[in-house]
Tab-separated table of C-alpha atoms in Angstrom:
chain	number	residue	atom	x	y	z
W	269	UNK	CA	-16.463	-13.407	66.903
W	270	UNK	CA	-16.041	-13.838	62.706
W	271	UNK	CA	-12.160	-12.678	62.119
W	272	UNK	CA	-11.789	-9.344	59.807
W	273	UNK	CA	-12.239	-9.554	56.355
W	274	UNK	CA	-8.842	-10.759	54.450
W	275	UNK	CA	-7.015	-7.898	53.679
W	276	UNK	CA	-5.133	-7.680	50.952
W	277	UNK	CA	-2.314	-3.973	50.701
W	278	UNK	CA	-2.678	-3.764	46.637
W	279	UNK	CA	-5.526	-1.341	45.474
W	280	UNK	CA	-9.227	-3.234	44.901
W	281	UNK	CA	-8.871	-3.569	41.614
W	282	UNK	CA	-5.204	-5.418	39.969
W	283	UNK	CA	-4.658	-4.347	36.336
W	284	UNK	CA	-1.481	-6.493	34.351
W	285	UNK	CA	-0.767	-6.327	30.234
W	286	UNK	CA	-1.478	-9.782	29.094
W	287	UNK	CA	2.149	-11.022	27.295
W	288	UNK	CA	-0.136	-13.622	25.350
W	289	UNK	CA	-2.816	-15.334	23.956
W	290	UNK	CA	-3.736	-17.098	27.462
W	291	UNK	CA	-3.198	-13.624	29.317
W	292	UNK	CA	-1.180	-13.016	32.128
W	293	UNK	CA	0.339	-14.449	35.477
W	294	UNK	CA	-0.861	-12.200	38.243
W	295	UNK	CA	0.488	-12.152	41.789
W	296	UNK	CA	-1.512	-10.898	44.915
W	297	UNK	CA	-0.948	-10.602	48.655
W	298	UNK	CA	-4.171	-11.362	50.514
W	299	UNK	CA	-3.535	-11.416	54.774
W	300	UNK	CA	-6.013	-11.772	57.459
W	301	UNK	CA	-5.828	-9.830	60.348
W	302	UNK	CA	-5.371	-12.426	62.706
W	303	UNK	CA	-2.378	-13.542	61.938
W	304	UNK	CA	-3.422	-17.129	62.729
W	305	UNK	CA	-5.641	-17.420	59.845
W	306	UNK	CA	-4.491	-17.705	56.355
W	307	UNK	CA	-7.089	-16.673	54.018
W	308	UNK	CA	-7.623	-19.413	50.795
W	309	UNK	CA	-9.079	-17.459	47.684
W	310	UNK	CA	-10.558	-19.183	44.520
W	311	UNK	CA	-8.098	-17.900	42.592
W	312	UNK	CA	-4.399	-18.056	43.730
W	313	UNK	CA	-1.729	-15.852	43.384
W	314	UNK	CA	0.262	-16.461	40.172
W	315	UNK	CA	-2.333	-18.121	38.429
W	316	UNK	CA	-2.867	-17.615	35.180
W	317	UNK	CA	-5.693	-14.594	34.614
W	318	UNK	CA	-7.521	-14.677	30.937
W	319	UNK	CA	-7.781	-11.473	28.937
W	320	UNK	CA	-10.682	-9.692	30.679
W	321	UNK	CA	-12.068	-8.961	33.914
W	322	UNK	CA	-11.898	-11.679	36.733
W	323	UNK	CA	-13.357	-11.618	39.982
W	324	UNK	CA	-11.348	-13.096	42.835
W	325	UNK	CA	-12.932	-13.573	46.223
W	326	UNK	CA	-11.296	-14.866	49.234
W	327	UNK	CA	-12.418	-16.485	52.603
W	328	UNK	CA	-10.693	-16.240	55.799
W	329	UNK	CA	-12.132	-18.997	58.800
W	330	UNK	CA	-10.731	-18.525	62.575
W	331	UNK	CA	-10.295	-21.419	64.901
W	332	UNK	CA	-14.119	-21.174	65.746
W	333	UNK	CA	-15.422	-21.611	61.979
W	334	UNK	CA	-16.210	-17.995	61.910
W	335	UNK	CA	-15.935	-16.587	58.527
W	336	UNK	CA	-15.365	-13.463	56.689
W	337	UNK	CA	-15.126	-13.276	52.738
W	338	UNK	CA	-13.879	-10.084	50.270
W	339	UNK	CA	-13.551	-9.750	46.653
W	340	UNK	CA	-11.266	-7.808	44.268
W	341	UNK	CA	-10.914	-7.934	40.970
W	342	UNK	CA	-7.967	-8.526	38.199
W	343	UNK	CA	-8.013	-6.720	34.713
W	344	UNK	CA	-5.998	-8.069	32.020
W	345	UNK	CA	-5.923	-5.910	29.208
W	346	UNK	CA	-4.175	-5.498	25.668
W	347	UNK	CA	-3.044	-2.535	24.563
W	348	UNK	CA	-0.328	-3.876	22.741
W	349	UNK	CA	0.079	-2.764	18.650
W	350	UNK	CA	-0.411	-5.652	15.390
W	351	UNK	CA	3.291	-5.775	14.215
W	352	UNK	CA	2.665	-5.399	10.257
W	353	UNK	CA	5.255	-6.941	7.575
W	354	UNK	CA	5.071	-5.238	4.077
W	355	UNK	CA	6.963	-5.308	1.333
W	356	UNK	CA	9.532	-2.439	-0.073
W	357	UNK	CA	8.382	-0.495	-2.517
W	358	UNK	CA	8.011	-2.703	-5.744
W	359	UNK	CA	8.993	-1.878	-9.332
W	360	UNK	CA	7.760	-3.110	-12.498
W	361	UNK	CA	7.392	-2.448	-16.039
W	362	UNK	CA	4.744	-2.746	-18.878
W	363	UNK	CA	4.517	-2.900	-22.415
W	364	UNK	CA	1.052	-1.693	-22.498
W	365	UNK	CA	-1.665	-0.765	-20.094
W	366	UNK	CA	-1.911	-2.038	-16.440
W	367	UNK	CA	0.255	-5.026	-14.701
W	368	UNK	CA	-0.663	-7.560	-12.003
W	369	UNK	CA	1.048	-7.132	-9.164
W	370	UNK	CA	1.416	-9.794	-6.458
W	371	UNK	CA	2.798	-9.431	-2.660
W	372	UNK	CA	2.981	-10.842	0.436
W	373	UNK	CA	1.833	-8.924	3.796
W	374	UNK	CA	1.934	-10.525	7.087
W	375	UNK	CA	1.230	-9.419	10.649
W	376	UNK	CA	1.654	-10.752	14.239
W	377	UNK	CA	-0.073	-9.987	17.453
W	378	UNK	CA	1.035	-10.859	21.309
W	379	UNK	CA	-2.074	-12.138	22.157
W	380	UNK	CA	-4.252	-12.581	18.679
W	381	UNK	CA	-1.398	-14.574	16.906
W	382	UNK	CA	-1.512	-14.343	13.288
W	383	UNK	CA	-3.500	-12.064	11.643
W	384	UNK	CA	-4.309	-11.201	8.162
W	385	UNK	CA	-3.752	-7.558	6.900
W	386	UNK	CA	-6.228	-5.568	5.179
W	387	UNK	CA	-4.620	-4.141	1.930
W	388	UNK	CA	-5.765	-1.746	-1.034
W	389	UNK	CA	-4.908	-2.208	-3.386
W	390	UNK	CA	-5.182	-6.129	-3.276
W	391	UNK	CA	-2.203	-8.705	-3.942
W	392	UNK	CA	-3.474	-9.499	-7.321
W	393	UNK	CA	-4.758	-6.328	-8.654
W	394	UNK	CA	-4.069	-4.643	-11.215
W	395	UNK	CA	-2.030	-1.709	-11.312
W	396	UNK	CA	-2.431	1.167	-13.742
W	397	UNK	CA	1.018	2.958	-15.076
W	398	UNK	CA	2.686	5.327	-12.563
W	399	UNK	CA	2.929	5.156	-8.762
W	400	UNK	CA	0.344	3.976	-6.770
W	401	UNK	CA	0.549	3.752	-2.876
W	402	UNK	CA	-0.429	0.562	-1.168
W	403	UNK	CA	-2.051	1.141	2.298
W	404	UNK	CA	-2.115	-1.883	4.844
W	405	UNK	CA	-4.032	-2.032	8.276
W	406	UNK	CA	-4.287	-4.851	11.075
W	407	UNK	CA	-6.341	-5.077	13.894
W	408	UNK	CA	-6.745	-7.522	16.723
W	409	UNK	CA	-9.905	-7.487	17.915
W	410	UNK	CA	-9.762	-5.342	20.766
W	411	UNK	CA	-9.243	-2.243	19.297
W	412	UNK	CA	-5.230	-2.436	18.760
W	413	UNK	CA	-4.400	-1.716	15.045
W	414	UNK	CA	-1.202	-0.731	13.044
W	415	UNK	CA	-1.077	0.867	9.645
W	416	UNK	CA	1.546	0.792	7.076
W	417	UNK	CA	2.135	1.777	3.159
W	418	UNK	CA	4.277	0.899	0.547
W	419	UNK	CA	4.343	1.733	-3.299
W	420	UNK	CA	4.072	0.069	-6.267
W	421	UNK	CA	5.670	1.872	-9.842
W	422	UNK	CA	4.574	0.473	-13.285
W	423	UNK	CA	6.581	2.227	-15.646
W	424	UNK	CA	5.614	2.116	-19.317
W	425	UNK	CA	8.134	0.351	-21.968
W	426	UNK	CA	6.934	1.499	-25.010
W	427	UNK	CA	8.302	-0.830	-27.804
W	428	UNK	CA	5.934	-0.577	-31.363
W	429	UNK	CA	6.806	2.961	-33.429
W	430	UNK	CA	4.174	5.074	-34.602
W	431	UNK	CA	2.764	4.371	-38.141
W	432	UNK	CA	3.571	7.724	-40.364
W	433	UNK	CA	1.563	8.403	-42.806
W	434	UNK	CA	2.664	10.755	-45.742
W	435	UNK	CA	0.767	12.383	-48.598
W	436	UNK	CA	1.409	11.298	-51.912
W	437	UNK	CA	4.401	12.758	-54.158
W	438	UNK	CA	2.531	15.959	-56.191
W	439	UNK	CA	4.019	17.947	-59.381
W	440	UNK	CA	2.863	21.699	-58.362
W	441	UNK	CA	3.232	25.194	-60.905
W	442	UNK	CA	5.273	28.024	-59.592
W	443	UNK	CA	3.729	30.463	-58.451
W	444	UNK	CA	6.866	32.935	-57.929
W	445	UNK	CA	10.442	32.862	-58.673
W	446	UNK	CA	11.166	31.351	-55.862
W	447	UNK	CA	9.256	28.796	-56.099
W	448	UNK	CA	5.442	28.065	-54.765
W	449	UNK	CA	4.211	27.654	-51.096
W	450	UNK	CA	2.533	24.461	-50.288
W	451	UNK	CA	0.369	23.073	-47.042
W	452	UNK	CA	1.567	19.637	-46.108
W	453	UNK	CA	-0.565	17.071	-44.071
W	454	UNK	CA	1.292	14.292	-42.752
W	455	UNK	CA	-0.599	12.096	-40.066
W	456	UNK	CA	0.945	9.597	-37.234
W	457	UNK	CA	-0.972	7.136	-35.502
W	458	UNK	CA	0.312	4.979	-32.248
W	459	UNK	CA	-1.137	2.337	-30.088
W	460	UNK	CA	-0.051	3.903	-26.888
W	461	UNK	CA	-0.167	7.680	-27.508
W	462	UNK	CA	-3.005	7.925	-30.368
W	463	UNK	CA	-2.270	10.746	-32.641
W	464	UNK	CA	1.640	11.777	-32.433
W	465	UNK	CA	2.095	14.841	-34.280
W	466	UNK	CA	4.749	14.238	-37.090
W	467	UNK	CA	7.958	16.410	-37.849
W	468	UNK	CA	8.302	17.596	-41.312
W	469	UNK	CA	11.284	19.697	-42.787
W	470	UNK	CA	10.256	22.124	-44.743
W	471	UNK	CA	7.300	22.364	-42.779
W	472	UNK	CA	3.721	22.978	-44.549
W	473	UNK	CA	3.807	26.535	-45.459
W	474	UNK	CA	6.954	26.827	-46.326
W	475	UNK	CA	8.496	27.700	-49.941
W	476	UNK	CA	9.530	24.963	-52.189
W	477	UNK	CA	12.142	25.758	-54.856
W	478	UNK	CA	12.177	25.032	-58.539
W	479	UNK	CA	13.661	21.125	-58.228
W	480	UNK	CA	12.534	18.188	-56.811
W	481	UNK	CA	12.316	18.466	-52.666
W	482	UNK	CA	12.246	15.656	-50.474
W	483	UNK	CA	9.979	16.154	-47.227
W	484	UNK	CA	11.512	13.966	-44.374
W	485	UNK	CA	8.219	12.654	-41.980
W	486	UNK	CA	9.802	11.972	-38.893
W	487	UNK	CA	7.757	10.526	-36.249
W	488	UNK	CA	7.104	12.067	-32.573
W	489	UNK	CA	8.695	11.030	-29.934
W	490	UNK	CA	7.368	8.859	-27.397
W	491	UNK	CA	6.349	10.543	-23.794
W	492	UNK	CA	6.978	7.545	-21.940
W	493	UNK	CA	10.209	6.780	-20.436
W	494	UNK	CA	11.719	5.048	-23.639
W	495	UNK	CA	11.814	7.317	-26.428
W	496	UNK	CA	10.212	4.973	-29.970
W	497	UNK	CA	11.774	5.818	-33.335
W	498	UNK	CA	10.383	4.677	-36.936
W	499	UNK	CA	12.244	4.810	-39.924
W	500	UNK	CA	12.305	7.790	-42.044
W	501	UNK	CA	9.167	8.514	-44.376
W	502	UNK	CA	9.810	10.582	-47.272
W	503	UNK	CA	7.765	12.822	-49.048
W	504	UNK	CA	9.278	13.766	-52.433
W	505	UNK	CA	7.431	16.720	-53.729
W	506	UNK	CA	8.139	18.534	-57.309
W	507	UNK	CA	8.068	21.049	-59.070
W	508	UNK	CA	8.995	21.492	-62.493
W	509	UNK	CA	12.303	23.281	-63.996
């Protein structure tokens, strides 16, 4: 009679990690139950199984050229995370609006190899004063992906004072013994911040004494990390004795 199928004491179905690209080196026991016959299978054990399902069927023959053939199958799988490479967080500094920023990202896979990261923002972009996060992802094809972040910090150098501008010098009556109350409009203008507001001492409003007075226009101060100054604008104002 045929012998008994080959028998093999794993489960049906073999399931390894594959270590690499080619997959993975899977061993098996197949027996026959007569103990006479060694079964030969079309793929032997230790060979080299691909990523993916593979079927494996083996055929034991007797001494009489009766058969008996069984399958099983071997599952190589990846489950196995991208390892990403990013950058530390990066620091730079402007003079004036937004800086390119460039930086390298890398990742590695078991099995895929090398693979390209997916960034945003882009190595190359440009990047707008403050902090901005950087968010990296890799994935391998088969559904194995790692994510990762880093930040990039464009702090603002502000180097050109505001303009001051001051109103002209005016002769003005008295009004009371102490003097006369006048409204002074003194305008700054600045290519970073727009419209500063100035300093003046007196302020408008206040009382100006018989005498000549001399109205210091002092320009704002800058709300970026490096404080601007400008020289000194006076405003003489008078009045007479």
């Amino acid at each position: 009679r045929a012998p008994d199928p080959p028998q093999r004491p794993a489960p049906p179905q073999t399931t390894a990690e594959g270590p690499r690209s080619g997959g993975a080196t899977v061993s098996v026991d197949v027996t026959s139950s007569d103990p006479t016959v060694t079964p030969s299978c079309d793929h032997s054990s230790g060979d080299l199984s691909p990523i993916g399902d593979t079927t494996v069927t083996c055929t034991a023959t007797n001494s009489g050229n009766e058969t008996a053939t069984e399958s099983f199958g071997i599952t190589v799988q990846d489950t196995g995370s991208p390892t990403l490479s990013l950058p530390g967080d990066i620091a730079r500094t402007s003079t004036g609006g937004g800086v390119v920023v460039t930086y390298d990202a890398s990742a590695s896979d078991a099995i895929a190899g090398s693979i390209s990261p997916s960034c945003s923002p882009a190595s190359g972009a440009t990047f707008g004063i403050g902090e901005t996060t950087v968010n990296c992802t890799a994935n391998d094809g088969r559904g194995n992906s790692a994510a990762g972040s880093f930040k990039v910090t464009v702090t603002l150098v502000d180097t050109t004072p505001p303009v001051v501008t001051a109103p002209a010098d005016r002769t003005v009556e008295a009004t009371t013994p102490s003097g006369v109350t006048q409204t002074l409009s003194a305008t700054a203008t600045d290519t970073i911040d727009g419209q500063p507001t100035p300093s003046c001492s007196p302020a408008a409003g206040a009382v100006f004494p018989f005498g000549t007075t001399t109205v210091p226009a002092r320009p704002a101060t800058s709300a970026h990390t490096h404080p601007r100054r400008a020289p000194t604008t006076p405003a003489p104002h008078h009045a007479p004795p």
